[in-house]
PDB file of C-alpha atoms in Angstrom:
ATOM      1  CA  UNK A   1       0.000   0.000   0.000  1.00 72.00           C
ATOM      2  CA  UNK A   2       1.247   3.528  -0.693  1.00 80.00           C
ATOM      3  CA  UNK A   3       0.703   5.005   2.773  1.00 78.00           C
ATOM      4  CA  UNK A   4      -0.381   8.641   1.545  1.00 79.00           C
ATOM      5  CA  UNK A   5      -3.076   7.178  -1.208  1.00 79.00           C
ATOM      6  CA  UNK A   6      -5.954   7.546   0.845  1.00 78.00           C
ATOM      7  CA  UNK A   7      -8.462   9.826  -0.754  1.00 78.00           C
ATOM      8  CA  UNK A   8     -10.226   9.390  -4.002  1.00 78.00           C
ATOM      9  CA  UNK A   9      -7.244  10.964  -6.063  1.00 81.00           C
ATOM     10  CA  UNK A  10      -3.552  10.191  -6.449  1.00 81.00           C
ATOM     11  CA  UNK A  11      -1.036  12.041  -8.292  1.00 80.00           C
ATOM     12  CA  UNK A  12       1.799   9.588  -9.569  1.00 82.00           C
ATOM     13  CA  UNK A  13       5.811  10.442  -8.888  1.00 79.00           C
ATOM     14  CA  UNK A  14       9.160   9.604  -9.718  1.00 79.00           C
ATOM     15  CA  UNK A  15       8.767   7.243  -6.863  1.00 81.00           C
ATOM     16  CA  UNK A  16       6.152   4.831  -8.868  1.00 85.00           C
ATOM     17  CA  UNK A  17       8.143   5.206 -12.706  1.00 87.00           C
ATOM     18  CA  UNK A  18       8.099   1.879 -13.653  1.00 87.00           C
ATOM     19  CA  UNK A  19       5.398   0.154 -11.226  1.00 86.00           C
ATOM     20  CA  UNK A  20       1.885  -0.737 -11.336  1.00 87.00           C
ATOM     21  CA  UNK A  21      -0.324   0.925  -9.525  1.00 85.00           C
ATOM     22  CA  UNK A  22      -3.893  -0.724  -8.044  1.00 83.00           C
ATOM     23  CA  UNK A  23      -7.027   0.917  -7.055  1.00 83.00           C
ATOM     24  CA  UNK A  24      -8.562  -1.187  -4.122  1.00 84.00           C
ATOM     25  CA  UNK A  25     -11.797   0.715  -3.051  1.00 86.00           C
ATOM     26  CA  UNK A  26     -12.502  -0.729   0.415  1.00 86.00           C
ATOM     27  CA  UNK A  27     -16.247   0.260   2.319  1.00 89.00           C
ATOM     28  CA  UNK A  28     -17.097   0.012   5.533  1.00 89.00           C
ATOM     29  CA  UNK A  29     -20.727  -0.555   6.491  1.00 88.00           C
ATOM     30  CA  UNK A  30     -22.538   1.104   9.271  1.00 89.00           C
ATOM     31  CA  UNK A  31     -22.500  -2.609  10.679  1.00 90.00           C
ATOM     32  CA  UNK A  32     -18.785  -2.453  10.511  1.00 89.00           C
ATOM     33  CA  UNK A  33     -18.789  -5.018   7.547  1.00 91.00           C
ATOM     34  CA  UNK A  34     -16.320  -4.253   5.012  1.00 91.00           C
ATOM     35  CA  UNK A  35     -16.358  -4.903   1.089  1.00 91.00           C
ATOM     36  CA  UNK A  36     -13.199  -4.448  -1.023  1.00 89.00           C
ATOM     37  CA  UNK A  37     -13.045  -4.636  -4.692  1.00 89.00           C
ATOM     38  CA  UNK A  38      -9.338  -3.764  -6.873  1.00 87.00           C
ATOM     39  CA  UNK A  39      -9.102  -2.772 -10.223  1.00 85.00           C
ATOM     40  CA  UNK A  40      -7.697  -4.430 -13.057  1.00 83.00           C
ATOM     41  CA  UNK A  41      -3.760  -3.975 -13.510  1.00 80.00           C
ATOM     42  CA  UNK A  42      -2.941  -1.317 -15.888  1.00 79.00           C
ATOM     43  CA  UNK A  43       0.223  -0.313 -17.467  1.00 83.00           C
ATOM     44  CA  UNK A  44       3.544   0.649 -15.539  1.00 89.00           C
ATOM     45  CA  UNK A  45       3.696   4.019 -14.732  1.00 86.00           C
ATOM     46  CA  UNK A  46       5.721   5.667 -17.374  1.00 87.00           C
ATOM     47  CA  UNK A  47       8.582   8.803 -17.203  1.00 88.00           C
ATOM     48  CA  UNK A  48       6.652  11.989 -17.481  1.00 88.00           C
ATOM     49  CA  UNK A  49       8.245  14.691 -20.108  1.00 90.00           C
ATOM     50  CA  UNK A  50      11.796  16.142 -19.491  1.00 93.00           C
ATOM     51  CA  UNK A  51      11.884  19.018 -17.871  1.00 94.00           C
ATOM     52  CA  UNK A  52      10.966  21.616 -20.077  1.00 92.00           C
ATOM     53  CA  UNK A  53      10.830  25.714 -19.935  1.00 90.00           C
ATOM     54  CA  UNK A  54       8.808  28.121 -22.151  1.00 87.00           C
ATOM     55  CA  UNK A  55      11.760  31.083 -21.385  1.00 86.00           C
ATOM     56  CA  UNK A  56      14.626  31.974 -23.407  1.00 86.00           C
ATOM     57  CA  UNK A  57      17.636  31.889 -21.200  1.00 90.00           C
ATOM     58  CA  UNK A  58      20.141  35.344 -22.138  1.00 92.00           C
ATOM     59  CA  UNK A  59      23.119  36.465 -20.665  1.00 93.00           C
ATOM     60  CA  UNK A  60      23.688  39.954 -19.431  1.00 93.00           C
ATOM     61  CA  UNK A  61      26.275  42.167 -18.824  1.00 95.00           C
ATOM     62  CA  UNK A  62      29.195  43.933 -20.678  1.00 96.00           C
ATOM     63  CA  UNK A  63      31.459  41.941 -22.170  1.00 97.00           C
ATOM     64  CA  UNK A  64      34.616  43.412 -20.930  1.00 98.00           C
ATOM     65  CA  UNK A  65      37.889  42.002 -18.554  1.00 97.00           C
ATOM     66  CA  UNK A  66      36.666  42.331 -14.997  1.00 97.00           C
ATOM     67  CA  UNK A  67      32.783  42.550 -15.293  1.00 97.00           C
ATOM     68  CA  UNK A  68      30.278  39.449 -14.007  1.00 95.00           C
ATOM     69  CA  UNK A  69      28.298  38.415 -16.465  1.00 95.00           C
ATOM     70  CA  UNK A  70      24.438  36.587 -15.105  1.00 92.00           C
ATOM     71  CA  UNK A  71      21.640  34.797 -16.458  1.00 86.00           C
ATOM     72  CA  UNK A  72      19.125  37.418 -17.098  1.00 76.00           C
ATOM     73  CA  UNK A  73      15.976  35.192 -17.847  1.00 66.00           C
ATOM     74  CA  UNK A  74      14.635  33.707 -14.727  1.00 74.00           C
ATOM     75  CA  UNK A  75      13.807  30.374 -15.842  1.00 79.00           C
ATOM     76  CA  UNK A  76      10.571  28.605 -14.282  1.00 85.00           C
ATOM     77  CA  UNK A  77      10.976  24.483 -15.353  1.00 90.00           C
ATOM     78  CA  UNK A  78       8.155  22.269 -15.401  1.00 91.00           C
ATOM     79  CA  UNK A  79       8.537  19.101 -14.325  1.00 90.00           C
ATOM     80  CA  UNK A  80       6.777  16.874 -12.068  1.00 87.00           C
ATOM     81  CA  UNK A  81       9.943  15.943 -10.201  1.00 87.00           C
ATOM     82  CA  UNK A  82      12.780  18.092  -7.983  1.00 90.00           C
ATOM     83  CA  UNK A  83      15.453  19.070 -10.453  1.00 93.00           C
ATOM     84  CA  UNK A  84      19.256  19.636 -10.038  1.00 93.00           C
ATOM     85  CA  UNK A  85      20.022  22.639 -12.556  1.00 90.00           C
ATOM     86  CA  UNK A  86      23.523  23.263 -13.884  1.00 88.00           C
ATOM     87  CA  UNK A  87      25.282  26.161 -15.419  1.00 88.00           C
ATOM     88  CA  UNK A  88      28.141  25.906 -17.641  1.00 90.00           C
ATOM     89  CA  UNK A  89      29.810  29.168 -19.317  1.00 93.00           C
ATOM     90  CA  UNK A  90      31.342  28.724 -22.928  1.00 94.00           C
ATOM     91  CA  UNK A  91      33.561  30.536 -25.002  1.00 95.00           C
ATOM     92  CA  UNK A  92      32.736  31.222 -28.544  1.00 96.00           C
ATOM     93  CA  UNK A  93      34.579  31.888 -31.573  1.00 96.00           C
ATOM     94  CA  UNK A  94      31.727  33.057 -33.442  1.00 94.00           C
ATOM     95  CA  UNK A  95      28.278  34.589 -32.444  1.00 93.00           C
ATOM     96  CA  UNK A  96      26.936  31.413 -32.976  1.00 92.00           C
ATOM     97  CA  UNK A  97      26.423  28.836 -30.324  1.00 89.00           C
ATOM     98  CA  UNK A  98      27.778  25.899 -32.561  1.00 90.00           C
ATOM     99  CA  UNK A  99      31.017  27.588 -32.509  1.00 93.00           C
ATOM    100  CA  UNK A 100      31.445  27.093 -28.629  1.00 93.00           C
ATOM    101  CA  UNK A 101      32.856  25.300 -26.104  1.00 92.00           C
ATOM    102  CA  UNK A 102      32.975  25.047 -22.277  1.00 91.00           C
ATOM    103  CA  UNK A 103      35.400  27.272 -20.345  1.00 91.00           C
ATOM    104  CA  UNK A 104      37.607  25.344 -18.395  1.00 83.00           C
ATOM    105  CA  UNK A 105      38.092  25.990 -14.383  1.00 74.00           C
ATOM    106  CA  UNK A 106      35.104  28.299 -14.956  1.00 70.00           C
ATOM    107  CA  UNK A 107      32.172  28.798 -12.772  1.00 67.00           C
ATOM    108  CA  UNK A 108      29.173  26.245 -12.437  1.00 75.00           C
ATOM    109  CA  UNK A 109      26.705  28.935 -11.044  1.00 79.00           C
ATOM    110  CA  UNK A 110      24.744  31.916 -12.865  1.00 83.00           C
ATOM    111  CA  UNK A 111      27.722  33.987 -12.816  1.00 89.00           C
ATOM    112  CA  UNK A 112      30.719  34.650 -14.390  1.00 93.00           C
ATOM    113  CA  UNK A 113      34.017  37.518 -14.161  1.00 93.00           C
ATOM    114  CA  UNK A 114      35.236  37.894 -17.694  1.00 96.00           C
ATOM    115  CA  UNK A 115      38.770  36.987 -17.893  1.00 95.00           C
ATOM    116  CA  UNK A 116      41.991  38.052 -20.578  1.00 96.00           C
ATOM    117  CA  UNK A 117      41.678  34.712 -22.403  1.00 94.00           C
ATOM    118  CA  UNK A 118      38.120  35.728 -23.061  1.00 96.00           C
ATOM    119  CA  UNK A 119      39.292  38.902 -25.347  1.00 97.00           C
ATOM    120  CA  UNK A 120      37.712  38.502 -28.910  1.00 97.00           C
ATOM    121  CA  UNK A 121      35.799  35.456 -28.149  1.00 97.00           C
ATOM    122  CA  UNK A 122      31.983  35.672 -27.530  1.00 97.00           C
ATOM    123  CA  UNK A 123      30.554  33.962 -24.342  1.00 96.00           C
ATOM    124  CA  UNK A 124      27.606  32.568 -23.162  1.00 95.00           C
ATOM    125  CA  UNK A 125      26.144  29.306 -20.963  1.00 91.00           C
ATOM    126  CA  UNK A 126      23.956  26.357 -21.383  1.00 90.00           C
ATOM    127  CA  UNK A 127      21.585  26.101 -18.449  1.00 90.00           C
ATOM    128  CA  UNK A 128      20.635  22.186 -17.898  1.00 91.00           C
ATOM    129  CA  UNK A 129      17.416  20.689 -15.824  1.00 94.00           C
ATOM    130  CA  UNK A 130      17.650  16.967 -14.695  1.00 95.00           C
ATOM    131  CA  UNK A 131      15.211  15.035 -13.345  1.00 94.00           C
ATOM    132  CA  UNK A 132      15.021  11.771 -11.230  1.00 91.00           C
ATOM    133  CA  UNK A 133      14.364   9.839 -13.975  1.00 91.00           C
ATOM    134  CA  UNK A 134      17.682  10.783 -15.898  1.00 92.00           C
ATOM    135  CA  UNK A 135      16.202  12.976 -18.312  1.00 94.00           C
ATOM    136  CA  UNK A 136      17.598  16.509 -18.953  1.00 95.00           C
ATOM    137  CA  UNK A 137      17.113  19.529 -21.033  1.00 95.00           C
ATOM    138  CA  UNK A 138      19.603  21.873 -21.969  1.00 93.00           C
ATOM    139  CA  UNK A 139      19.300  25.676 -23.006  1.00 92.00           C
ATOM    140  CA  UNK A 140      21.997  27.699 -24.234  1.00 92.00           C
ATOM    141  CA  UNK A 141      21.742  31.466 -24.271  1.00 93.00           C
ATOM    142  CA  UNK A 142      22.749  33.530 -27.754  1.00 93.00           C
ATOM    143  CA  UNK A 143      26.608  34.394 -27.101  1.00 96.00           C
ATOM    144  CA  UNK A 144      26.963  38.082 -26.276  1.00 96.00           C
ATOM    145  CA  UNK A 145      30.726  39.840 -27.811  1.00 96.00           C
ATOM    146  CA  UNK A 146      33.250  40.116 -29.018  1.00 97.00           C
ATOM    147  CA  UNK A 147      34.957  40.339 -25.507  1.00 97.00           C
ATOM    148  CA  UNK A 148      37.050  43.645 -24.980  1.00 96.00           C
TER     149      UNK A 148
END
């Protein structure tokens, strides 16, 4: 028995991917007799969707030695599960986002100091959701530059 599934309602979780679930509807009498009757099995429970955001993340900032860059957008995942979120700044040799690649030794939060080895690259970060059923999303924000 699933000790919180009392009412007439149960919301699925991460907890149950993978399981079946049974309805037994148990009712008690006013002469205390009881009558129990369980549903057919159905499928397993499946993954829900990976984490997913309708917001753009962008960077902001100057892109100059010695000033922070920050995510600007705050982004609001949906997702029916807690999610560990990850930052990861890149370095770009273009404006484009295929042209980059992670900064190493740089920062894993929402922040980053623009350093000399930055000068006439373009940066930005990907932004990644995971959830506890492995799935993950990743969102990288345009690259701002050329670094000065």
């Amino acid at each position: 028995p699933i000790a919180v599934a009392t009412g007439a309602s149960y919301a699925a979780s991460y907890h149950d991917v993978g399981s079946f679930l049974l309805l037994t509807v148990t009712v008690t009498g006013s002469d205390s007799q009881t009558i129990s009757a369980t549903a057919e099995k159905a499928a397993p429970v499946a993954k829900p969707s990976p984490p997913s955001t309708k917001v753009v993340p962008k960077v902001s900032g100057t892109p100059v030695v010695g000033s922070v860059l920050k995510l600007r957008s705050s982004l609001h995942w949906v997702s029916p599960d807690p999610l560990k979120i990850t930052y990861t700044w890149e370095r770009c040799t273009t404006s484009s986002v295929t042209s980059c690649s992670h900064i190493p030794l740089s920062t894993t939060t929402s922040h980053y100091i623009v350093a000399a080895a930055d000068v006439g690259s373009y940066l930005t970060f990907a932004v990644t959701a995971s959830d506890k059923e492995h799935q993950s999303t990743t969102l990288t924000a345009l690259p701002i530059g050329p670094v000065t």
